[in-house]
PDB file of C-alpha atoms in Angstrom:
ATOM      1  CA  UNK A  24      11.848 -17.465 -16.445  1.00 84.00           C
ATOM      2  CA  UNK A  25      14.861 -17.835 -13.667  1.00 93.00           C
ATOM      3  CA  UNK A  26      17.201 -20.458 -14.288  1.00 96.00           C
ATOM      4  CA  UNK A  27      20.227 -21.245 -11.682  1.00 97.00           C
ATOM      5  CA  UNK A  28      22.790 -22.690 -12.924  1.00 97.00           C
ATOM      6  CA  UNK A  29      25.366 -23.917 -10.937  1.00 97.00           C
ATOM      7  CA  UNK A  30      25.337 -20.555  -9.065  1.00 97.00           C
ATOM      8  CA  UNK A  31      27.312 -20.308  -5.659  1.00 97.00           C
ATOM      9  CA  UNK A  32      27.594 -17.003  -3.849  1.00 97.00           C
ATOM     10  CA  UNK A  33      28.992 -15.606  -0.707  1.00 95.00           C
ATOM     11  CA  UNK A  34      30.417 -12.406   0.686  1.00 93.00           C
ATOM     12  CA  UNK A  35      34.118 -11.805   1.867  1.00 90.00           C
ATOM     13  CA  UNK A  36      35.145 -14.979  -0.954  1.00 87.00           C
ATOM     14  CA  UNK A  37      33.072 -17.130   1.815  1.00 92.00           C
ATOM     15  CA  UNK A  38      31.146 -19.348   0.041  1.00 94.00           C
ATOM     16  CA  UNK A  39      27.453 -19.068   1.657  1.00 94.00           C
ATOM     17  CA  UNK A  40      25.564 -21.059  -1.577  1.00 95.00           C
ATOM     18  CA  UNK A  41      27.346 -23.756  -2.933  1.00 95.00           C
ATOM     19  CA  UNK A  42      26.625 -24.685  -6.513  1.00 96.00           C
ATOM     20  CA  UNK A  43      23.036 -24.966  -6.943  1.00 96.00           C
ATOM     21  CA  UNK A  44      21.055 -25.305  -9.987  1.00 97.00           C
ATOM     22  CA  UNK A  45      17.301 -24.377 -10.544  1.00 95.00           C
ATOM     23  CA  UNK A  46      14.604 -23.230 -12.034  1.00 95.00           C
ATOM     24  CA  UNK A  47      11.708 -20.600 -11.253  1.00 94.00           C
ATOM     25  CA  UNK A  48       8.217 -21.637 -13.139  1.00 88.00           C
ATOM     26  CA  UNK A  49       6.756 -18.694 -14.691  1.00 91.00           C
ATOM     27  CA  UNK A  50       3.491 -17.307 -13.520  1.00 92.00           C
ATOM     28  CA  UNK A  51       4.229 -19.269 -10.191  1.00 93.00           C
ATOM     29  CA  UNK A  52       4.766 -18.366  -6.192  1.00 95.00           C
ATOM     30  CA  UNK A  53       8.061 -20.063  -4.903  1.00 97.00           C
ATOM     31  CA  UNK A  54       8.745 -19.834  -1.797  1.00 97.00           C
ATOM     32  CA  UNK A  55      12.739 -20.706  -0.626  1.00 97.00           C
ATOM     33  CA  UNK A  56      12.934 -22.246   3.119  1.00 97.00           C
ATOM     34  CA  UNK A  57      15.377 -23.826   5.151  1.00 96.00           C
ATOM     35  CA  UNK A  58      17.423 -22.993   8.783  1.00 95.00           C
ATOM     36  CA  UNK A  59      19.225 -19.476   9.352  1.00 93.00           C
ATOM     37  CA  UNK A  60      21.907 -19.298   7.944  1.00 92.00           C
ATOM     38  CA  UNK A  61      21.565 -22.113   4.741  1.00 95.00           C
ATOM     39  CA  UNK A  62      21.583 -19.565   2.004  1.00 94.00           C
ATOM     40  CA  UNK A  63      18.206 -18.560   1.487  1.00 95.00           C
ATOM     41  CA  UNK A  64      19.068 -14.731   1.190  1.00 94.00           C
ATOM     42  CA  UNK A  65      22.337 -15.043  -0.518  1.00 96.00           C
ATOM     43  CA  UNK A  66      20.697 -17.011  -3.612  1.00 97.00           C
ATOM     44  CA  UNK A  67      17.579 -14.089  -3.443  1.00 95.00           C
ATOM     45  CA  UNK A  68      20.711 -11.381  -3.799  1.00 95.00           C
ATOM     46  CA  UNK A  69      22.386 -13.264  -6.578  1.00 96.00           C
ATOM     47  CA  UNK A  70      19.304 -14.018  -8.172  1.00 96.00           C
ATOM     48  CA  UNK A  71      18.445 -10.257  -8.168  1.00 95.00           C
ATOM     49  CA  UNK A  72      21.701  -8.966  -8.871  1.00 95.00           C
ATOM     50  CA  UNK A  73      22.114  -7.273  -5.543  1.00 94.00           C
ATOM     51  CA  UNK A  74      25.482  -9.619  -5.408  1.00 94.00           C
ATOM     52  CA  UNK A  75      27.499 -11.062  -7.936  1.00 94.00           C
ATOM     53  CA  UNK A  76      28.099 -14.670  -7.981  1.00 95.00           C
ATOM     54  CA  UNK A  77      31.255 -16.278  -7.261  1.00 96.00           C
ATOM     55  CA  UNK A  78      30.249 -18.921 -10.017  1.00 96.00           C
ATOM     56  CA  UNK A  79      27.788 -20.138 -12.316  1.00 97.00           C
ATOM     57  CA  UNK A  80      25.072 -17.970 -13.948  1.00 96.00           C
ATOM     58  CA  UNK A  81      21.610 -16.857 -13.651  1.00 97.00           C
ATOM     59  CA  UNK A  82      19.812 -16.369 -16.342  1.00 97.00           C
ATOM     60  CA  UNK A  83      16.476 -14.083 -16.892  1.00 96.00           C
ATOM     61  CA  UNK A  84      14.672 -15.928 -20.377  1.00 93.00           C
ATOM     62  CA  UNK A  85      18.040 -17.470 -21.654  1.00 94.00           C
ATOM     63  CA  UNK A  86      20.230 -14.876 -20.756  1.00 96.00           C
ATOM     64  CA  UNK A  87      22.680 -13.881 -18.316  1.00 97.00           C
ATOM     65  CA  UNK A  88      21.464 -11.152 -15.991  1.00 96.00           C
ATOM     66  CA  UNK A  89      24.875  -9.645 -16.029  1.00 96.00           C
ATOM     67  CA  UNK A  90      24.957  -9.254 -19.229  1.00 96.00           C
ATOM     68  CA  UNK A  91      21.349  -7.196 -18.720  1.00 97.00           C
ATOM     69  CA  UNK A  92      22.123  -3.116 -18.948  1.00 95.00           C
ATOM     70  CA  UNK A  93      20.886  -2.654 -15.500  1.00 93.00           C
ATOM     71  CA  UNK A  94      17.862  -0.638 -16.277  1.00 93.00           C
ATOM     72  CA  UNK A  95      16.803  -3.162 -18.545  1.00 95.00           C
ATOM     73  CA  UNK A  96      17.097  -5.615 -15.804  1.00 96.00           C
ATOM     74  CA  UNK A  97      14.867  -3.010 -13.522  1.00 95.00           C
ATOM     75  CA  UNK A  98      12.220  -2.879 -15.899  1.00 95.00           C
ATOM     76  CA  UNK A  99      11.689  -7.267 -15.857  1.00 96.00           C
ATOM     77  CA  UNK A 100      13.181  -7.842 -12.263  1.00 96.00           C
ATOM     78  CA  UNK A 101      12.191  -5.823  -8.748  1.00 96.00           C
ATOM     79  CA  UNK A 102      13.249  -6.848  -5.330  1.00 94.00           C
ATOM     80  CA  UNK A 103      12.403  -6.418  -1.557  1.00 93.00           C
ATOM     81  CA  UNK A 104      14.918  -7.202   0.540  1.00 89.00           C
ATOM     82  CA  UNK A 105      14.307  -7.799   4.379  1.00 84.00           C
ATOM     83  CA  UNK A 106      16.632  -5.153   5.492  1.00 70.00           C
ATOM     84  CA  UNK A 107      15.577  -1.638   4.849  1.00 71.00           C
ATOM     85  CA  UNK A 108      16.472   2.217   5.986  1.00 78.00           C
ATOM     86  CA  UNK A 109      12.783   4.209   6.609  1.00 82.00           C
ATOM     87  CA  UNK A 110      13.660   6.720   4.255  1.00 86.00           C
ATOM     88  CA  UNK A 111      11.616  10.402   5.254  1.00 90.00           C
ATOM     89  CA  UNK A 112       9.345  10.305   2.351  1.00 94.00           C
ATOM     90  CA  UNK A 113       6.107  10.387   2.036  1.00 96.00           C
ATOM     91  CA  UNK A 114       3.944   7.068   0.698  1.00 96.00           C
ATOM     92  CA  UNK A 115       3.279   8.715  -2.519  1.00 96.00           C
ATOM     93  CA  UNK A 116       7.467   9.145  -3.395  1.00 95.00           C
ATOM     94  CA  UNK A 117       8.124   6.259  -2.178  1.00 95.00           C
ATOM     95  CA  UNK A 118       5.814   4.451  -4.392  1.00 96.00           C
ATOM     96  CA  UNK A 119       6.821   6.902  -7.485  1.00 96.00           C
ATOM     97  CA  UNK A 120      10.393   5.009  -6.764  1.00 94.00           C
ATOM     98  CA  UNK A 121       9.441   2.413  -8.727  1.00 95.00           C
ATOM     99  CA  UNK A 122       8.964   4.098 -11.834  1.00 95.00           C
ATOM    100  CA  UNK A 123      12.066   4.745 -12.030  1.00 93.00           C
ATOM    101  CA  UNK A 124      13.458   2.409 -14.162  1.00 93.00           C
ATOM    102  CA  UNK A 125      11.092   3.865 -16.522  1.00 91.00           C
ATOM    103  CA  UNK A 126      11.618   7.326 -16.712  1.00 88.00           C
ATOM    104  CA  UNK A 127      13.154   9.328 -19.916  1.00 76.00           C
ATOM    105  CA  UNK A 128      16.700  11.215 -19.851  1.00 73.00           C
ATOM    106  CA  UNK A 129      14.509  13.915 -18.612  1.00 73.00           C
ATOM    107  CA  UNK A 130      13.810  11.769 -15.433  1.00 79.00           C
ATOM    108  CA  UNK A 131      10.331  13.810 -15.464  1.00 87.00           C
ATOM    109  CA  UNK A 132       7.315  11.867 -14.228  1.00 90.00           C
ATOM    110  CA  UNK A 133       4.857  11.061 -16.830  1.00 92.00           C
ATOM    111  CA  UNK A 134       0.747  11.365 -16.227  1.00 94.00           C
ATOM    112  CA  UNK A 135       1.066   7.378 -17.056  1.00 95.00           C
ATOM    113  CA  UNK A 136       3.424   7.596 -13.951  1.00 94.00           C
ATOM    114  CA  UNK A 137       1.574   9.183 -11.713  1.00 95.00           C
ATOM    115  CA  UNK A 138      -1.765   7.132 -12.733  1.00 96.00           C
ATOM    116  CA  UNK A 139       0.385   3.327 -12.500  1.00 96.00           C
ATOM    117  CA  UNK A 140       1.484   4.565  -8.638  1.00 96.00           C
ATOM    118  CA  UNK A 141      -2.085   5.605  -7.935  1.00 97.00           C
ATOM    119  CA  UNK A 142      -3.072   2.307  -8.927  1.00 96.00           C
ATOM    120  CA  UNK A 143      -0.917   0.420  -6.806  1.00 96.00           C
ATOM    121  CA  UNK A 144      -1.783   2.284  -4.071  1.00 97.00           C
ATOM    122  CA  UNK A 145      -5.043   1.543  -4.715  1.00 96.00           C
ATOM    123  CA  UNK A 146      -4.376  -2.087  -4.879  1.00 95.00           C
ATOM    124  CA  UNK A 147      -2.580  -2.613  -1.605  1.00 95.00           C
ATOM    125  CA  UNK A 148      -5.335  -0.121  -0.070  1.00 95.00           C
ATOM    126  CA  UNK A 149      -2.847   2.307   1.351  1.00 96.00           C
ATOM    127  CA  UNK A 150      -4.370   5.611  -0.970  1.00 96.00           C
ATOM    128  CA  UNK A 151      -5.604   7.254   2.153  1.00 96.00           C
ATOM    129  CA  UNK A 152      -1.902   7.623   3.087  1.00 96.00           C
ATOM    130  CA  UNK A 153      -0.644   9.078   0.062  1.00 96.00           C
ATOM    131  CA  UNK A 154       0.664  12.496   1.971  1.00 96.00           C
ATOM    132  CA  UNK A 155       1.637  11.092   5.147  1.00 96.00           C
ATOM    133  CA  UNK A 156       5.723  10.261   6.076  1.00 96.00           C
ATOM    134  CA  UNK A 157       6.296   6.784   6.054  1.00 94.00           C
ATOM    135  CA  UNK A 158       7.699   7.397   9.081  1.00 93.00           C
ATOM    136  CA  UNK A 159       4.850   8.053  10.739  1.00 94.00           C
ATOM    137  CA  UNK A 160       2.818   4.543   9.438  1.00 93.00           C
ATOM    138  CA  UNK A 161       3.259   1.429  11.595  1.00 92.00           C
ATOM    139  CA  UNK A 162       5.318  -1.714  10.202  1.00 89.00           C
ATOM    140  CA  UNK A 163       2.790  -3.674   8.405  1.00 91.00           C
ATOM    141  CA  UNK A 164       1.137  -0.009   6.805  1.00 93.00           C
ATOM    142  CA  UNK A 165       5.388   0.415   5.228  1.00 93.00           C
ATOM    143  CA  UNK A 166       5.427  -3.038   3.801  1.00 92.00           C
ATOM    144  CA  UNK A 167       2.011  -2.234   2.047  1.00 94.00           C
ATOM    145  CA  UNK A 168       3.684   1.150   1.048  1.00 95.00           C
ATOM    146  CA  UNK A 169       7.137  -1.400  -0.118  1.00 94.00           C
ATOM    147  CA  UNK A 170       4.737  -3.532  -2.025  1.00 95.00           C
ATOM    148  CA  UNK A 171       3.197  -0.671  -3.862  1.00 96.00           C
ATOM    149  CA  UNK A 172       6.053   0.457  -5.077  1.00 95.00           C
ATOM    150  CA  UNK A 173       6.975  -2.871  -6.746  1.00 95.00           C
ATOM    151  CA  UNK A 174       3.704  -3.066  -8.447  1.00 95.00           C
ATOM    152  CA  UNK A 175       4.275   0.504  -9.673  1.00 96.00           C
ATOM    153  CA  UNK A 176       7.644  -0.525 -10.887  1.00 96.00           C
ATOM    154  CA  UNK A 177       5.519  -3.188 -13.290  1.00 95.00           C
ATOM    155  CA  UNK A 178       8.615  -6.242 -13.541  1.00 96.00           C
ATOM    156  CA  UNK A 179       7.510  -9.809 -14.787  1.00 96.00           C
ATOM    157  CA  UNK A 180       9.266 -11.152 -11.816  1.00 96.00           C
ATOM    158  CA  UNK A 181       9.293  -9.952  -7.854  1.00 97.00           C
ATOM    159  CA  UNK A 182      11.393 -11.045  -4.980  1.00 97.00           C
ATOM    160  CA  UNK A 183      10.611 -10.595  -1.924  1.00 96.00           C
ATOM    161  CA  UNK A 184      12.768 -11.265   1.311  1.00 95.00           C
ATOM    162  CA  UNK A 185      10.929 -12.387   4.921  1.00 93.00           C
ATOM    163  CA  UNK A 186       7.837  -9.484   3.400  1.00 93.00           C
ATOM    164  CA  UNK A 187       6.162 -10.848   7.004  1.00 91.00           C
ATOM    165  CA  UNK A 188       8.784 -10.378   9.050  1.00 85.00           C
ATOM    166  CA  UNK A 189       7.954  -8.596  12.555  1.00 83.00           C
ATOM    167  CA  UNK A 190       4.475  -8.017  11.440  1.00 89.00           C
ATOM    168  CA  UNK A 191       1.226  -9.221  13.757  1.00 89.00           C
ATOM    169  CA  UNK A 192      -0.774 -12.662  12.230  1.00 90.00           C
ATOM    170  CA  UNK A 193      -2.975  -9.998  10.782  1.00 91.00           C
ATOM    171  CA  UNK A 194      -0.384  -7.724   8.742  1.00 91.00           C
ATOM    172  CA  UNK A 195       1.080 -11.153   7.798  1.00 92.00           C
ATOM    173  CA  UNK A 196      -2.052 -11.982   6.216  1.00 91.00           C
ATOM    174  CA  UNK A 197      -2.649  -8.950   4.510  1.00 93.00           C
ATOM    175  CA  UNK A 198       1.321  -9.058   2.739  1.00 93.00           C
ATOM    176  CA  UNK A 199       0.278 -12.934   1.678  1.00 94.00           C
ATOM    177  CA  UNK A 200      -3.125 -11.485   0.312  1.00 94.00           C
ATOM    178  CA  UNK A 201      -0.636  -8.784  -1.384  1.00 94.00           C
ATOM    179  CA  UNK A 202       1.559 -11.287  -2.752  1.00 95.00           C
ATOM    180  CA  UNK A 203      -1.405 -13.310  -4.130  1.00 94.00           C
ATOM    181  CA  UNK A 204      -2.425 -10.199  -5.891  1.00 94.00           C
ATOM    182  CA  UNK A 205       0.878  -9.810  -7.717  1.00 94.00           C
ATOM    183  CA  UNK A 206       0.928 -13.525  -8.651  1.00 94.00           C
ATOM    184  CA  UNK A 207      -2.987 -13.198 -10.111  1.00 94.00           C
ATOM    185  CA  UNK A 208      -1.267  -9.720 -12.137  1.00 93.00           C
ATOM    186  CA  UNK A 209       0.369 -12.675 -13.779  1.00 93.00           C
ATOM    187  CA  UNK A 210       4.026 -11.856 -11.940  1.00 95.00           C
ATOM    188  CA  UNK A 211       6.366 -14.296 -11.265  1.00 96.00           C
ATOM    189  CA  UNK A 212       7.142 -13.957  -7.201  1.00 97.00           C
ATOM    190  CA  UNK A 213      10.141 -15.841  -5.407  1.00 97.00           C
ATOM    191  CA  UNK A 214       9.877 -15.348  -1.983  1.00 97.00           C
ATOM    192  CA  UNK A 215      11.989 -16.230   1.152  1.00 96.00           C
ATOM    193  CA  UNK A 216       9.966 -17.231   4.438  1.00 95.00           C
ATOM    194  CA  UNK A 217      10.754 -18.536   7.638  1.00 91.00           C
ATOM    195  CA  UNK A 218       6.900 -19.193   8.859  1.00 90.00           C
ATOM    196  CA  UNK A 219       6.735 -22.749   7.611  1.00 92.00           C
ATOM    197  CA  UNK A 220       2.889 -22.965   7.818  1.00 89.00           C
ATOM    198  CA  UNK A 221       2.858 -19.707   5.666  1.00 91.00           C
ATOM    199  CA  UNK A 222       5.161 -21.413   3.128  1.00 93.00           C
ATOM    200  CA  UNK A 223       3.710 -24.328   2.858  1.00 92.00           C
ATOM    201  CA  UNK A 224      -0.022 -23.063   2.669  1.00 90.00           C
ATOM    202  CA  UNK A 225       0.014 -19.889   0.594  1.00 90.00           C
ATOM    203  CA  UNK A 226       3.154 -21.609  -2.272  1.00 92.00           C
ATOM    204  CA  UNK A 227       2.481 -23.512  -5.432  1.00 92.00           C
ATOM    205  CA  UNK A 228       6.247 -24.645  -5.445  1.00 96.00           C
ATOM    206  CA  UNK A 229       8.951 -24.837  -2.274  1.00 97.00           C
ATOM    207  CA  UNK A 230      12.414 -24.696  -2.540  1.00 97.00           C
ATOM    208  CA  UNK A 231      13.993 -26.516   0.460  1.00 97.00           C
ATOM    209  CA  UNK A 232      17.820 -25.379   1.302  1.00 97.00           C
ATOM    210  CA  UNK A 233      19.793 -27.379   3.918  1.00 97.00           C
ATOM    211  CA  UNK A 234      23.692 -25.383   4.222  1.00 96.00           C
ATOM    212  CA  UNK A 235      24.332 -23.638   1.505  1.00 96.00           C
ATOM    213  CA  UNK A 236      22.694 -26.579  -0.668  1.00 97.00           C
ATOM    214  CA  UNK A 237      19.191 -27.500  -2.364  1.00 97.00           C
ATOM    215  CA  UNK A 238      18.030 -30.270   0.105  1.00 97.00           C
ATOM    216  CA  UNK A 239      14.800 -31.173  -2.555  1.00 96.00           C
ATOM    217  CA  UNK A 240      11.979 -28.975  -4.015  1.00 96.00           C
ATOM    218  CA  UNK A 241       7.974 -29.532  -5.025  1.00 96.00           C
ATOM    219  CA  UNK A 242       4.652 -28.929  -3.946  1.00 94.00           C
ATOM    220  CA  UNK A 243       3.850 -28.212  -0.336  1.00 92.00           C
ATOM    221  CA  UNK A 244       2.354 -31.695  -0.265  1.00 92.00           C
ATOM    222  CA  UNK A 245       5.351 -33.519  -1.611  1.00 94.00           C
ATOM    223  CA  UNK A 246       7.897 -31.571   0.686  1.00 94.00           C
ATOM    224  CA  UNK A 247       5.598 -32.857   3.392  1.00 91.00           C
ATOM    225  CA  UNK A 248       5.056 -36.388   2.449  1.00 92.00           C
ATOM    226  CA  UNK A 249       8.898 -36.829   1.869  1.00 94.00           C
ATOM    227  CA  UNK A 250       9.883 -35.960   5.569  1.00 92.00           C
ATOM    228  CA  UNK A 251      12.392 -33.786   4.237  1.00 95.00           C
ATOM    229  CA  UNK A 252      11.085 -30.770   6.298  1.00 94.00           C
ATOM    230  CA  UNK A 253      11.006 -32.858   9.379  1.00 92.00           C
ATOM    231  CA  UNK A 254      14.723 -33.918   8.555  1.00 94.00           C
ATOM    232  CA  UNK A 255      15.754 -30.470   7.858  1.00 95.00           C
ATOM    233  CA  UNK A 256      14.233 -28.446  10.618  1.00 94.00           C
ATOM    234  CA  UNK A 257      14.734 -31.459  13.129  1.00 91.00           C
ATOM    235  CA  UNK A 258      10.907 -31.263  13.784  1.00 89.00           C
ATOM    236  CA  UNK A 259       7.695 -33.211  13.731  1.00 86.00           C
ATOM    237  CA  UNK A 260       5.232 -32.028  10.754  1.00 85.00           C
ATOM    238  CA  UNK A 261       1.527 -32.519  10.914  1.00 82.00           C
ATOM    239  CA  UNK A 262      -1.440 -32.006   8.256  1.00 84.00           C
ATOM    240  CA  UNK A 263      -4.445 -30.346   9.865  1.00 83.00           C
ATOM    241  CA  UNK A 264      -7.394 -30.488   8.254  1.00 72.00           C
ATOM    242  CA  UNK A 265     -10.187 -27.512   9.157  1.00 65.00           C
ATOM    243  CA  UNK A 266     -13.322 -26.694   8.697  1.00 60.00           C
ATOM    244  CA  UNK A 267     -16.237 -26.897   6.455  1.00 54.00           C
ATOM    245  CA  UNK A 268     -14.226 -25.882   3.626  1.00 54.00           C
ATOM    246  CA  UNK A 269     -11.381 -28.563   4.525  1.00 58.00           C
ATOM    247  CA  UNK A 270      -8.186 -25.507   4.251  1.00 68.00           C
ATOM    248  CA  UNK A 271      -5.183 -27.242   5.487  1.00 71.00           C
ATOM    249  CA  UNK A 272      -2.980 -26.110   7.473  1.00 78.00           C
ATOM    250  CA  UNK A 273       0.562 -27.582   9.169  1.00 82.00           C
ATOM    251  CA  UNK A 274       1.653 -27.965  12.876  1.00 83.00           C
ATOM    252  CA  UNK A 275       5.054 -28.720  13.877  1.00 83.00           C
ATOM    253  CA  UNK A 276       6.249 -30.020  17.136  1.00 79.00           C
ATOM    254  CA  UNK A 277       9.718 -30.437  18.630  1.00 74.00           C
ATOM    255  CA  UNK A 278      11.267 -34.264  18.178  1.00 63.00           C
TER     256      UNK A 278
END
């Protein structure tokens, strides 16, 4: 498990997150929301150790990440953050990156290797591509190829930064189908979102963050019923029900 505790983080010695303290359930999809700009990023970075905190700790099963030899911390923690280089690579490498933090001094692939990144490519349904550049795939085929790689790098827990950003409503659904998939491999997965409905329809647990702060957190449904979204995002939330099946979804309006 994650545990926050009293973490703040910033860049510059500007304070972005203020002290927050938290917890990530095991087994569980979080998703963190909230305006630009509230922190939502920062605490994924800290959390992963992309950044080191200004104060407080995090803590991966009791103990303090930086404290974590850093391949260690590769093998039980993997992250996707929202800003990436296109590296000129083809899917298979790319995907091979994430064994890594696996690999012998003799930094040799193993046949165990090669067969965990053939399963994830399996898995996210991008084998056919195995030979092509990534350059050459289109943005929603390169955040399959991302995802991939994380399953191939086998952690307990996955972060993943805006994974839908920039892609179509049907790439989006895909990634969230992805994400699912990593969550039923029994994976812990924190993600950060911006598409509320998304959030609040495809999370067991939110995380709402209001300026560097933890505004409240809960199921979808209790985020919704407390108006704290509506406060937050300064808009009007409505529950939809649809269909035979009765899937919910959420429609905001300006106030």
């Amino acid at each position: 498990m994650i545990e926050l505790k009293n973490l703040r983080a910033g860049y510059d010695k500007e304070e972005k997150l203020h002290p927050i303290s938290l917890s990530f359930e095991e087994g569980k999809v979080t998703t963190i929301i909230g305006p630009n700009g509230c922190g939502k990023s920062t605490l994924l970075k800290a959390a992963s150790r992309l950044i080191k905190p200004m104060g407080g700790q995090v803590l991966l099963n009791g103990q303090d990440i930086l404290k974590i030899p850093r391949k260690t911390f590769a093998k039980q923690v993997s992250i996707l953050p929202q800003v990436r280089t296109v590296p000129n690579i083809t899917v298979e490498g790319l995907v091979m990156h994430g064994r890594f933090p696996h690999l012998g001094y003799s930094r040799r692939y193993s046949k165990k290797d090669k067969e965990i990144a053939q399963y994830a490519m399996e898995q996210t349904g991008i084998a056919q591509f195995a030979y092509k550049n990534l350059l050459e795939l289109s943005g929603g085929e390169r955040q399959k190829v991302y995802i991939a790689m994380v399953i191939a790098q086998d952690t307990q827990v996955v972060f993943l930064d805006e994974p839908t950003t920039y892609l179509d409503i049907k790439h989006q659904f895909e990634v969230m189908a992805l994400v699912h998939k990593l969550n039923q491999m029994g994976k812990t997965v924190v993600m950060v979102l911006h598409d509320l409905d998304l959030a609040l329809t495809q999370s067991g647990h939110i995380v709402l963050m209001e300026e560097g702060n933890l505004a409240m957190q809960g199921t979808p449904m209790q985020l919704y019923q407390s108006g704290e979204i509506a406060r937050v995002f300064g808009v009007q939330v409505h529950l939809v029900q649809a269909g035979a099946d009765k899937n919910a979804h959420f429609v905001f309006d300006t106030l």
